[in-house]
Coordinates of N, CA and C in Angstrom, one line a residue:
M24 N 82.8 74.5 140.0 CA 83.0 73.9 138.8 C 82.9 72.0 138.7
A25 N 82.3 71.6 137.7 CA 81.9 70.4 137.5 C 83.3 69.3 137.4
T26 N 83.2 68.3 137.9 CA 84.1 67.2 137.5 C 83.8 66.2 137.0
A27 N 84.5 65.5 136.2 CA 84.5 64.3 135.6 C 83.7 62.9 136.4
F28 N 83.0 62.1 135.7 CA 82.2 60.9 136.4 C 83.7 60.3 136.8
R29 N 83.8 59.8 137.9 CA 84.7 58.6 137.9 C 83.8 57.3 138.9
A30 N 84.7 56.0 138.7 CA 84.2 55.1 139.1 C 84.5 54.8 140.8
T31 N 83.3 54.3 141.5 CA 83.5 54.2 143.0 C 83.2 53.0 143.4
T32 N 83.6 52.5 144.6 CA 83.1 51.2 144.8 C 81.4 50.9 145.0
R33 N 80.5 52.3 145.0 CA 79.1 52.0 144.3 C 78.7 52.0 143.3
G34 N 79.5 52.4 142.3 CA 79.0 52.9 141.2 C 79.8 53.7 140.7
Y35 N 79.4 55.3 140.2 CA 80.0 56.7 139.7 C 79.4 57.6 140.3
R36 N 80.2 58.7 140.3 CA 79.8 60.0 141.0 C 80.7 61.0 139.7
A37 N 79.7 62.3 140.1 CA 80.4 63.2 139.7 C 80.0 64.2 140.3
D38 N 80.8 65.2 140.3 CA 80.4 66.5 141.2 C 80.0 67.9 140.1
L39 N 78.5 68.3 140.5 CA 78.2 69.3 139.6 C 77.8 70.7 140.6
E40 N 77.7 71.6 140.0 CA 77.6 72.9 140.6 C 76.1 73.0 140.8
Q41 N 75.0 73.7 142.0 CA 73.6 73.7 141.6 C 73.3 74.3 140.6
H42 N 73.8 75.6 139.8 CA 73.4 75.6 138.6 C 73.2 74.8 137.8
E43 N 74.2 74.3 137.6 CA 74.4 73.2 136.4 C 73.6 71.9 136.3
R44 N 73.3 71.6 137.7 CA 72.5 70.5 138.0 C 71.2 71.0 138.0
R45 N 70.4 72.6 138.1 CA 69.0 72.9 137.9 C 69.2 73.4 136.6
L46 N 70.5 73.5 135.6 CA 69.9 73.6 134.5 C 69.7 72.3 133.5
L47 N 70.7 71.4 133.7 CA 70.0 69.5 133.2 C 68.8 69.4 133.8
S48 N 68.3 69.7 135.1 CA 67.0 69.2 135.3 C 65.9 69.9 134.7
S49 N 66.1 71.1 134.4 CA 65.4 72.0 133.5 C 65.1 71.4 131.6
L50 N 66.4 71.0 131.4 CA 66.1 70.5 129.9 C 65.6 69.2 129.8
C51 N 65.6 68.6 131.0 CA 65.0 67.1 131.3 C 63.4 67.4 131.1
A52 N 63.1 68.4 131.5 CA 61.6 68.3 131.9 C 61.0 69.1 130.9
D53 N 61.8 69.8 130.3 CA 61.7 70.5 128.7 C 61.0 69.5 127.6
V54 N 62.3 68.4 127.5 CA 62.2 67.5 126.5 C 60.9 66.2 127.0
I55 N 60.8 66.1 128.1 CA 59.8 65.2 129.0 C 58.2 65.9 128.5
K56 N 58.5 67.4 128.3 CA 57.0 68.2 128.0 C 56.7 67.7 126.3
L57 N 57.7 67.9 125.5 CA 57.7 67.9 124.2 C 57.8 66.6 123.9
L58 N 57.9 65.4 124.3 CA 57.4 64.1 124.2 C 56.0 63.8 124.3
E59 N 55.8 64.3 125.9 CA 54.1 64.1 126.2 C 53.4 64.8 125.1
S60 N 53.6 66.2 124.6 CA 52.7 66.6 123.4 C 52.7 65.8 122.5
R61 N 53.9 65.1 121.9 CA 53.6 64.0 121.1 C 52.2 63.1 121.1
E62 N 52.4 62.8 122.6 CA 51.0 61.7 123.0 C 49.7 62.0 123.1
D63 N 49.8 63.5 123.1 CA 48.8 64.0 123.3 C 48.1 64.2 121.8
D64 N 49.1 64.4 120.6 CA 48.7 64.6 119.6 C 48.0 63.2 118.6
A65 N 49.1 62.4 119.4 CA 48.4 61.0 118.9 C 46.9 60.3 119.8
A66 N 46.7 61.2 120.8 CA 45.7 60.9 121.0 C 44.5 61.2 120.4
L67 N 44.8 62.7 119.9 CA 43.6 63.9 119.1 C 43.5 62.8 118.0
N68 N 44.5 62.5 117.4 CA 44.4 62.0 115.8 C 43.7 60.7 115.8
E69 N 43.5 60.2 117.1 CA 42.8 58.5 117.3 C 41.6 58.6 117.7
A70 N 41.6 59.9 118.1 CA 39.7 60.1 118.5 C 39.3 60.5 117.1
G71 N 40.0 61.1 116.0 CA 39.2 61.2 114.9 C 38.2 62.5 115.1
S72 N 37.3 62.6 114.2 CA 36.3 63.6 114.2 C 35.2 63.3 115.0
G73 N 34.9 62.9 116.1 CA 33.8 62.7 117.0 C 33.0 64.0 117.0
D74 N 31.9 63.7 117.6 CA 30.7 65.3 117.7 C 31.4 65.9 119.3
A75 N 31.7 65.0 119.9 CA 31.9 65.6 121.3 C 33.3 65.4 122.0
A76 N 33.9 66.3 122.7 CA 35.5 66.4 123.4 C 35.3 64.8 123.7
E77 N 36.6 64.3 123.6 CA 36.8 63.0 124.6 C 37.3 63.9 126.0
D78 N 36.6 63.0 126.9 CA 37.2 63.2 128.1 C 38.7 62.8 128.7
P79 N 39.1 63.8 128.9 CA 40.6 64.2 129.1 C 41.1 62.7 130.2
A80 N 40.5 62.2 130.7 CA 40.9 61.0 131.5 C 41.2 59.9 130.7
F81 N 40.5 59.5 129.3 CA 40.8 58.7 128.8 C 41.9 58.7 127.5
A82 N 42.2 60.3 127.3 CA 43.4 60.7 126.4 C 44.6 59.5 126.4
H83 N 45.0 59.5 128.1 CA 46.1 58.6 128.0 C 45.8 57.1 127.6
F84 N 44.6 56.4 127.8 CA 44.8 54.9 127.3 C 44.1 55.3 125.7
R85 N 43.7 55.9 125.3 CA 43.7 56.1 123.8 C 45.0 56.1 123.1
A86 N 46.0 56.8 123.6 CA 47.3 56.8 123.0 C 48.1 55.6 122.9
E87 N 47.8 54.8 124.3 CA 48.5 53.7 124.5 C 48.1 52.8 123.4
L88 N 47.0 52.9 123.1 CA 46.1 52.0 122.4 C 46.2 52.6 120.7
A89 N 46.8 53.4 120.4 CA 46.8 53.7 119.1 C 47.5 53.2 118.1
G90 N 48.6 52.0 118.7 CA 49.3 51.2 117.7 C 48.4 50.0 117.8
L91 N 47.7 49.8 118.4 CA 47.1 48.2 118.5 C 46.1 48.0 117.5
G92 N 45.1 49.2 117.3 CA 43.9 48.5 116.0 C 43.9 49.1 115.1
G93 N 44.3 50.0 114.6 CA 44.5 50.7 113.4 C 45.4 50.3 112.3
E94 N 45.3 50.2 111.4 CA 45.5 49.8 110.3 C 46.7 50.7 109.4
E95 N 45.9 52.1 109.4 CA 47.0 53.1 108.8 C 48.0 53.5 109.4
P96 N 49.4 54.0 108.4 CA 50.4 54.3 109.2 C 50.4 55.3 110.2
L97 N 51.3 55.6 110.9 CA 51.2 56.7 112.0 C 52.3 58.0 111.5
E98 N 51.9 59.0 111.2 CA 52.7 60.0 110.7 C 53.8 60.6 111.4
P99 N 55.0 60.5 110.8 CA 55.9 61.0 112.1 C 55.7 62.5 112.4
P100 N 56.3 62.9 113.5 CA 56.0 64.2 114.4 C 56.6 65.2 113.1
E101 N 56.1 66.5 113.2 CA 56.1 67.7 112.5 C 57.9 68.2 113.0
D102 N 57.8 68.3 114.5 CA 58.9 69.0 114.6 C 60.1 68.3 114.8
D103 N 61.1 68.9 114.5 CA 62.3 68.4 114.0 C 63.0 67.8 115.3
V104 N 62.9 68.1 116.6 CA 63.5 67.6 117.6 C 62.7 66.1 117.6
L105 N 61.4 66.0 117.7 CA 60.7 65.1 118.1 C 61.0 64.0 117.0
R106 N 61.4 64.5 115.6 CA 61.8 63.4 114.7 C 63.2 63.1 114.8
R107 N 64.0 63.4 115.3 CA 65.3 63.0 116.0 C 65.1 62.2 117.1
L108 N 64.1 62.3 118.1 CA 64.1 61.5 119.1 C 63.3 60.1 119.1
L109 N 62.6 60.3 117.9 CA 61.5 59.3 117.8 C 61.9 58.9 116.3
P110 N 63.0 58.7 115.5 CA 63.2 58.7 114.1 C 62.7 57.2 113.5
D111 N 62.4 57.5 112.3 CA 61.6 56.4 111.4 C 62.5 55.2 111.2
A112 N 61.9 53.9 111.3 CA 62.8 52.8 111.4 C 63.1 52.7 110.2
S113 N 62.6 52.8 108.8 CA 62.8 52.6 107.6 C 63.2 53.6 106.8
T114 N 63.8 53.5 105.6 CA 63.2 54.6 104.8 C 62.1 54.6 103.5
D115 N 61.3 53.7 103.9 CA 60.1 53.6 103.0 C 59.2 54.0 104.2
S116 N 58.3 55.2 103.5 CA 57.2 56.1 104.5 C 56.6 55.1 105.0
E117 N 55.9 54.6 104.2 CA 54.3 53.5 104.4 C 54.8 52.7 105.4
E118 N 56.2 51.6 104.9 CA 56.8 50.7 106.2 C 57.0 51.4 107.6
A119 N 57.9 52.6 107.2 CA 57.9 53.3 108.7 C 56.8 53.6 109.1
G120 N 55.8 54.0 108.6 CA 54.4 54.9 109.5 C 53.7 53.2 110.4
H121 N 53.8 52.2 109.7 CA 53.5 50.9 110.1 C 53.9 50.8 111.7
F122 N 55.8 50.7 111.4 CA 56.1 50.5 112.9 C 56.1 51.6 113.6
R123 N 56.3 52.5 113.2 CA 55.6 53.7 114.3 C 54.8 53.4 115.0
R124 N 53.9 52.9 114.5 CA 52.3 53.1 114.8 C 52.5 51.7 116.1
L125 N 53.2 50.8 115.9 CA 53.4 49.5 117.1 C 54.3 50.2 117.8
S126 N 55.7 50.7 117.4 CA 56.5 50.7 118.5 C 56.8 52.5 119.4
E127 N 56.1 53.5 118.5 CA 56.8 54.8 119.2 C 55.6 55.1 120.2
N128 N 55.1 54.4 120.8 CA 54.5 54.8 122.5 C 55.7 54.2 123.5
S129 N 56.0 52.9 123.1 CA 56.6 52.6 123.4 C 57.9 53.2 124.3
L130 N 58.3 53.6 122.6 CA 59.7 54.1 122.9 C 59.8 55.5 123.5
R131 N 58.6 55.9 123.6 CA 58.5 57.5 124.0 C 58.3 57.3 125.5
G132 N 57.6 56.4 125.9 CA 57.5 56.2 127.4 C 58.8 55.6 128.0
A133 N 59.6 55.2 127.4 CA 61.0 54.8 127.8 C 61.7 55.9 127.9
K134 N 61.4 56.8 127.1 CA 62.6 58.0 127.0 C 62.1 59.2 128.1
I135 N 60.7 59.1 128.3 CA 60.2 59.9 129.7 C 60.9 59.0 130.6
A136 N 60.8 58.1 130.9 CA 61.1 57.2 132.7 C 62.4 57.3 132.3
D137 N 63.3 57.4 131.4 CA 65.0 57.6 131.8 C 64.9 59.0 132.0
L138 N 64.4 60.0 131.1 CA 64.5 61.7 131.9 C 64.0 61.9 133.3
R139 N 63.3 61.2 133.8 CA 62.3 61.3 135.1 C 63.7 61.2 136.0
T140 N 64.1 59.9 135.7 CA 65.5 59.1 136.5 C 66.8 60.1 136.3
A141 N 67.0 60.4 135.7 CA 67.9 61.6 135.6 C 67.6 62.9 136.4
R142 N 66.4 63.1 136.3 CA 65.9 64.6 137.1 C 65.9 64.0 138.5
M143 N 65.5 63.3 138.7 CA 65.7 62.7 140.4 C 67.3 62.8 141.0
L144 N 67.9 61.9 139.9 CA 69.5 62.0 140.3 C 70.0 63.5 140.3
L145 N 69.4 64.3 139.6 CA 70.2 65.6 139.4 C 69.5 66.0 140.7
E146 N 69.0 65.9 141.7 CA 68.4 66.7 143.0 C 69.6 66.8 143.9
S147 N 70.2 65.5 144.0 CA 71.6 65.4 144.9 C 73.0 66.1 144.4
T148 N 74.0 66.3 145.5 CA 75.4 66.6 145.3 C 75.8 65.9 146.0
P149 N 77.3 65.1 145.8 CA 77.5 64.9 144.3 C 76.4 64.2 143.4
I150 N 76.3 63.9 142.7 CA 75.5 62.8 141.9 C 76.1 61.3 141.8
S151 N 75.4 60.7 142.2 CA 76.0 59.0 142.2 C 74.6 58.2 142.0
M152 N 75.6 56.9 141.4 CA 74.4 56.1 140.6 C 75.1 55.0 140.8
D153 N 74.5 53.6 140.6 CA 74.9 52.5 140.9 C 75.0 52.1 139.3
E154 N 75.7 50.8 139.4 CA 75.9 50.6 137.7 C 74.7 50.2 137.2
D155 N 73.6 49.8 137.6 CA 72.1 49.7 137.0 C 71.9 51.1 136.4
V156 N 71.8 52.0 136.9 CA 71.5 53.3 136.7 C 72.2 54.2 135.7
A157 N 73.4 53.7 135.8 CA 74.3 54.7 135.1 C 73.8 54.4 133.5
P158 N 73.6 53.6 132.9 CA 72.9 53.5 131.5 C 71.9 54.6 131.4
V159 N 71.0 54.3 132.3 CA 69.7 55.3 132.1 C 70.2 56.5 132.2
F160 N 71.0 57.0 133.1 CA 71.4 58.6 133.2 C 72.0 58.7 131.7
G161 N 73.3 57.8 131.4 CA 73.7 58.0 129.8 C 72.9 58.0 128.7
R162 N 71.6 57.5 128.8 CA 70.6 57.7 127.8 C 70.1 59.0 128.1
A163 N 69.6 59.5 128.8 CA 69.0 60.5 129.0 C 69.7 62.0 128.9
L164 N 70.9 61.7 129.3 CA 71.9 62.8 128.8 C 72.0 62.7 127.1
N165 N 71.9 61.7 126.3 CA 72.1 61.5 125.0 C 70.5 62.3 124.5
D166 N 69.4 61.8 124.9 CA 68.3 62.6 124.3 C 68.7 64.1 124.6
L167 N 68.8 64.8 125.6 CA 69.4 66.2 125.6 C 70.1 66.6 124.5
R168 N 71.4 65.9 124.2 CA 72.3 66.4 123.2 C 71.5 66.0 121.7
L169 N 70.5 65.2 121.6 CA 69.9 65.1 120.0 C 69.1 66.2 120.3
T170 N 68.3 66.8 121.5 CA 67.4 68.2 121.0 C 68.4 69.3 120.7
L171 N 69.4 69.6 121.7 CA 70.0 70.7 121.2 C 70.5 70.3 119.7
A172 N 71.2 69.5 119.7 CA 72.0 68.9 118.3 C 70.9 69.7 117.3
S173 N 69.3 69.2 117.2 CA 68.6 69.1 116.6 C 68.1 70.8 116.3
R174 N 68.1 71.8 117.5 CA 68.1 73.0 117.8 C 69.1 73.9 116.9
L175 N 70.4 73.3 116.9 CA 71.3 73.7 116.5 C 71.5 73.4 115.1
E176 N 70.6 72.1 114.6 CA 70.9 72.1 113.1 C 72.3 71.1 112.7
L177 N 72.5 70.7 113.8 CA 74.0 69.6 113.9 C 73.8 68.6 113.1
N178 N 74.5 68.5 111.8 CA 74.1 67.5 111.2 C 75.3 66.9 110.0
S179 N 76.5 67.8 110.2 CA 77.6 67.0 109.3 C 78.9 67.5 109.9
A180 N 80.1 66.8 109.5 CA 81.0 67.3 110.3 C 81.3 69.1 110.0
E181 N 81.1 69.8 109.1 CA 81.2 71.1 108.9 C 79.9 71.6 110.3
D182 N 79.1 71.3 110.4 CA 77.8 71.7 111.4 C 78.6 71.4 113.2
A183 N 79.3 70.4 112.7 CA 80.1 70.4 114.4 C 81.2 71.4 114.6
E184 N 81.6 71.4 113.7 CA 83.1 72.7 113.6 C 82.3 74.2 114.2
R185 N 81.2 74.4 113.2 CA 80.3 75.6 113.6 C 79.9 75.6 115.3
V186 N 79.7 74.8 115.5 CA 79.1 74.1 116.8 C 80.0 74.3 118.0
H187 N 81.4 74.1 117.7 CA 82.4 74.2 118.6 C 83.0 75.3 118.6
Q188 N 83.0 76.2 117.5 CA 83.5 77.4 117.3 C 82.1 78.4 118.3
L189 N 81.4 78.0 117.9 CA 80.3 78.7 118.9 C 80.6 78.9 120.2
A190 N 80.8 77.2 121.0 CA 81.1 77.0 122.3 C 82.4 77.6 122.8
V191 N 83.3 77.7 122.0 CA 84.4 78.4 122.5 C 84.7 79.8 122.4
G192 N 83.8 80.7 121.6 CA 83.9 81.9 121.7 C 84.0 83.1 122.6
P193 N 83.9 84.3 122.5 CA 83.4 85.1 123.4 C 82.0 84.5 124.5
S194 N 82.3 84.6 125.5 CA 80.9 84.4 126.4 C 79.5 85.3 126.2
A195 N 78.9 84.7 126.5 CA 77.5 85.4 126.5 C 77.0 86.5 125.6
K196 N 76.7 85.8 124.6 CA 76.5 86.1 123.2 C 75.1 86.2 122.6
D197 N 74.7 84.9 121.7 CA 73.3 84.8 121.5 C 72.7 83.5 122.1
T198 N 71.5 83.4 121.5 CA 70.9 81.7 121.5 C 71.6 80.7 121.3
D199 N 72.2 80.5 120.3 CA 72.8 79.8 119.5 C 74.1 79.2 120.1
S200 N 75.1 80.4 120.6 CA 76.0 80.1 121.1 C 76.0 79.6 122.7
F201 N 75.1 80.1 123.6 CA 74.4 79.8 124.5 C 74.2 78.1 124.5
M202 N 73.4 77.7 123.5 CA 73.1 76.1 123.3 C 74.2 75.3 123.2
A203 N 75.0 76.0 122.2 CA 76.3 75.2 121.8 C 77.2 74.7 123.3
E204 N 77.4 75.8 124.0 CA 77.9 75.7 125.4 C 77.8 74.3 126.1
I205 N 75.9 74.2 126.4 CA 75.4 73.3 127.0 C 75.8 71.8 126.2
Y206 N 75.5 72.1 125.0 CA 75.8 71.1 124.1 C 77.1 70.3 124.4
T207 N 78.0 71.2 124.4 CA 79.5 70.8 124.9 C 79.7 70.4 126.2
F208 N 79.3 70.8 126.8 CA 79.2 70.5 128.3 C 78.7 69.3 128.6
I209 N 77.4 68.9 127.8 CA 76.7 67.5 127.9 C 77.3 66.4 127.5
T210 N 78.2 66.6 126.2 CA 79.0 66.2 125.6 C 79.9 65.4 126.1
W211 N 80.8 66.5 127.3 CA 81.8 65.9 128.1 C 81.3 65.1 129.0
L212 N 80.3 65.5 129.9 CA 79.5 64.8 130.8 C 79.6 63.2 130.6
Q213 N 78.7 63.5 129.3 CA 78.1 61.7 128.8 C 79.3 61.1 128.7
E214 N 80.4 61.3 128.0 CA 81.8 60.9 127.9 C 82.0 60.3 128.8
T215 N 82.3 61.4 130.0 CA 83.2 61.0 131.0 C 82.2 59.9 131.7
L216 N 81.3 59.5 131.8 CA 80.1 58.6 132.4 C 80.5 57.3 132.2
F217 N 80.3 57.4 130.7 CA 80.8 56.1 129.7 C 82.3 55.6 129.8
S218 N 83.0 56.7 130.0 CA 84.6 56.1 129.9 C 85.0 55.7 131.3
A219 N 84.3 56.3 132.3 CA 84.2 55.2 133.9 C 83.5 54.0 133.6
M220 N 82.6 53.8 133.2 CA 81.6 52.8 132.8 C 82.6 51.8 132.4
T221 N 83.4 52.2 131.4 CA 84.1 50.8 130.7 C 85.5 50.9 131.2
E222 N 86.0 51.6 132.1 CA 87.1 51.6 132.7 C 87.7 50.5 133.3
F223 N 86.7 49.8 134.2 CA 87.3 48.6 134.5 C 86.8 47.2 133.7
L224 N 86.2 47.2 133.1 CA 86.0 46.2 131.6 C 86.9 45.4 131.6
P225 N 87.0 44.0 131.9 CA 88.0 43.2 131.4 C 88.3 42.9 130.2
E226 N 89.7 42.5 130.1 CA 90.2 42.6 128.5 C 89.8 41.5 128.1
H227 N 89.4 41.6 126.6 CA 89.0 40.1 126.0 C 90.1 38.9 126.1
G228 N 89.7 37.6 126.6 CA 90.6 36.7 126.8 C 91.6 36.8 128.3
T229 N 91.1 37.7 129.1 CA 91.8 37.7 130.6 C 91.8 36.4 131.2
A230 N 90.3 36.1 131.4 CA 90.1 34.9 131.7 C 90.4 33.6 131.3
A231 N 90.2 33.6 130.0 CA 90.9 32.0 129.6 C 92.1 32.2 129.7
D232 N 92.8 33.3 129.5 CA 94.4 33.1 129.6 C 94.8 32.5 130.9
G233 N 94.0 33.1 132.0 CA 94.2 32.7 133.5 C 94.2 30.9 133.5
A234 N 93.1 30.3 132.7 CA 92.8 29.0 132.8 C 93.7 27.9 132.5
D235 N 93.9 28.7 130.7 CA 95.1 28.1 130.0 C 96.5 27.6 131.0
S236 N 96.7 29.0 131.9 CA 98.2 28.2 132.3 C 97.9 27.3 133.6
H237 N 96.8 27.3 133.9 CA 97.0 26.0 134.7 C 96.5 24.6 133.9
D238 N 96.3 24.5 132.5 CA 95.9 23.5 132.1 C 97.7 23.0 131.3
A239 N 98.5 23.7 131.2 CA 99.7 23.8 130.5 C 100.5 22.4 131.0
D240 N 100.7 21.5 130.3 CA 101.5 20.4 130.1 C 102.5 20.4 130.7
S241 N 103.2 19.3 131.3 CA 105.0 19.2 132.1 C 105.8 19.6 130.9
D242 N 105.5 19.3 129.7 CA 106.8 19.4 128.5 C 106.6 20.6 127.8
G243 N 105.9 21.8 128.7 CA 105.6 22.9 128.0 C 104.8 23.6 126.6
T244 N 103.8 22.4 126.5 CA 102.9 22.3 125.3 C 101.5 22.4 126.4
D245 N 100.6 23.6 125.6 CA 99.1 24.1 126.2 C 98.1 22.4 125.6
S246 N 97.4 23.2 126.5 CA 96.6 21.8 126.0 C 95.7 21.8 124.6
D247 N 95.7 22.7 124.3 CA 95.9 22.7 122.6 C 96.5 22.1 121.5
G248 N 97.9 21.6 122.3 CA 98.8 21.2 121.7 C 100.0 22.6 121.0
T249 N 99.8 23.8 121.5 CA 100.6 24.9 121.2 C 101.8 25.1 121.6
D250 N 102.9 25.4 121.7 CA 104.0 25.3 122.1 C 104.1 26.7 123.3
A251 N 104.3 26.2 124.9 CA 103.8 27.5 125.6 C 105.0 28.7 125.3
D252 N 106.0 28.2 124.9 CA 106.9 29.6 124.9 C 106.4 30.7 123.5
A253 N 105.7 29.7 122.6 CA 105.7 30.7 121.3 C 104.0 31.1 121.9
A254 N 103.6 31.0 122.5 CA 102.0 31.2 123.3 C 102.2 32.5 123.9
S255 N 103.5 32.6 124.4 CA 103.8 33.6 125.7 C 104.5 34.8 125.1
D256 N 104.5 34.5 123.3 CA 104.6 36.1 122.7 C 103.9 37.2 123.0
G257 N 104.4 38.4 123.7 CA 103.4 39.5 123.7 C 103.2 39.9 122.1
P258 N 102.2 41.7 122.3 CA 101.6 42.2 121.1 C 102.8 42.1 120.0
G259 N 104.0 42.5 120.3 CA 105.2 42.8 119.6 C 105.3 41.6 118.5
S260 N 104.9 40.0 118.7 CA 104.9 39.1 118.0 C 104.2 39.2 116.5
G261 N 103.5 40.0 116.4 CA 102.9 40.4 115.1 C 101.3 39.9 115.5
G262 N 100.2 40.2 114.3 CA 98.9 39.5 114.6 C 98.1 40.9 114.8
S263 N 96.6 40.2 114.7 CA 95.9 41.7 114.6 C 95.4 41.8 115.5
G264 N 96.0 42.5 117.0 CA 95.1 42.7 118.1 C 94.3 44.0 118.2
P265 N 93.7 44.5 119.1 CA 92.6 45.5 119.0 C 93.9 46.9 118.5
G266 N 94.7 46.9 118.8 CA 95.3 48.1 118.6 C 95.5 48.3 116.8
A267 N 95.5 47.0 116.1 CA 95.2 47.5 114.7 C 94.3 47.9 114.2
A268 N 93.1 47.9 115.1 CA 91.7 48.1 114.3 C 92.1 49.8 114.0
G269 N 91.2 50.2 113.0 CA 91.1 51.3 111.9 C 90.3 52.5 113.0
P270 N 90.2 53.6 112.6 CA 89.6 54.6 113.5 C 87.9 54.6 113.5
D271 N 87.4 55.1 114.1 CA 86.0 54.7 114.5 C 85.3 55.4 113.5
E272 N 84.2 54.7 113.0 CA 83.6 55.0 111.3 C 82.2 55.7 112.0
S273 N 81.8 55.8 113.0 CA 80.7 56.1 113.4 C 80.2 57.3 113.2
G274 N 78.6 57.8 113.2 CA 78.6 58.9 112.4 C 78.8 60.2 113.3
G275 N 78.5 61.6 112.9 CA 78.9 62.6 113.9 C 78.2 62.6 115.2
A276 N 78.4 63.6 115.9 CA 77.9 64.0 117.4 C 76.7 64.3 116.6
G277 N 75.6 64.0 117.8 CA 74.2 64.5 117.7 C 73.6 63.5 116.7
T278 N 73.9 62.6 115.8 CA 73.3 62.4 114.4 C 72.5 60.6 115.0
S279 N 72.9 60.0 116.1 CA 72.7 58.5 116.5 C 71.1 58.9 117.4
S280 N 70.7 57.8 117.3 CA 69.2 57.8 118.1 C 69.6 57.0 119.5
R281 N 68.2 56.5 119.8 CA 68.6 55.9 121.2 C 68.7 54.3 121.0

């Protein structure tokens, strides 16, 4: 049974069963193949209507240069998953197409690199990673979530409830319920990783508070003239601390991009 990510002296660690690691690795491979198919499509479009078929050896270079020389906007992908993984940068279709021509190759390459790194990490048990690699693994998990969210047509709060009901219903049902279970598992795994990554972050102002304690004057006044006794009041003394913030208003699950 999978265990949540937890912080260690060397980074972060989670225990996954062999079939869970194989499943995640297989999903990473599928998304890589999908992203690479978009690269092939871009290369074919750039080749135009030439008389002779292009040498496959040059297809990669043509795809890399696709955004450097042309003036025509690049059309968005037809596949819904690719449209979510490689979203438009503007609501204006022409502006979005020009920006896509300049940026899509690098974004697609970065996602492929993240997914390949995730596959390597999934080869070992337990899964261990240092602080520099953890965000890479988290981004790869997010791309898996976006892929499944697109296939499950998860676009609203109502859709999220529908997917939840599919995931917690009787097991071994149909394709959608199986994808819902995987989506829920990946979401949980990603959340435990991010929780572990933020667990030991210093609170805002902690270091400054320590420095101020050495700067207090002998008359009980801080270096900025504030009465030390008044400054030592806790959160109960009023004010708008972090706890006063409202609920998170970010979008629904699976609708964000990289």
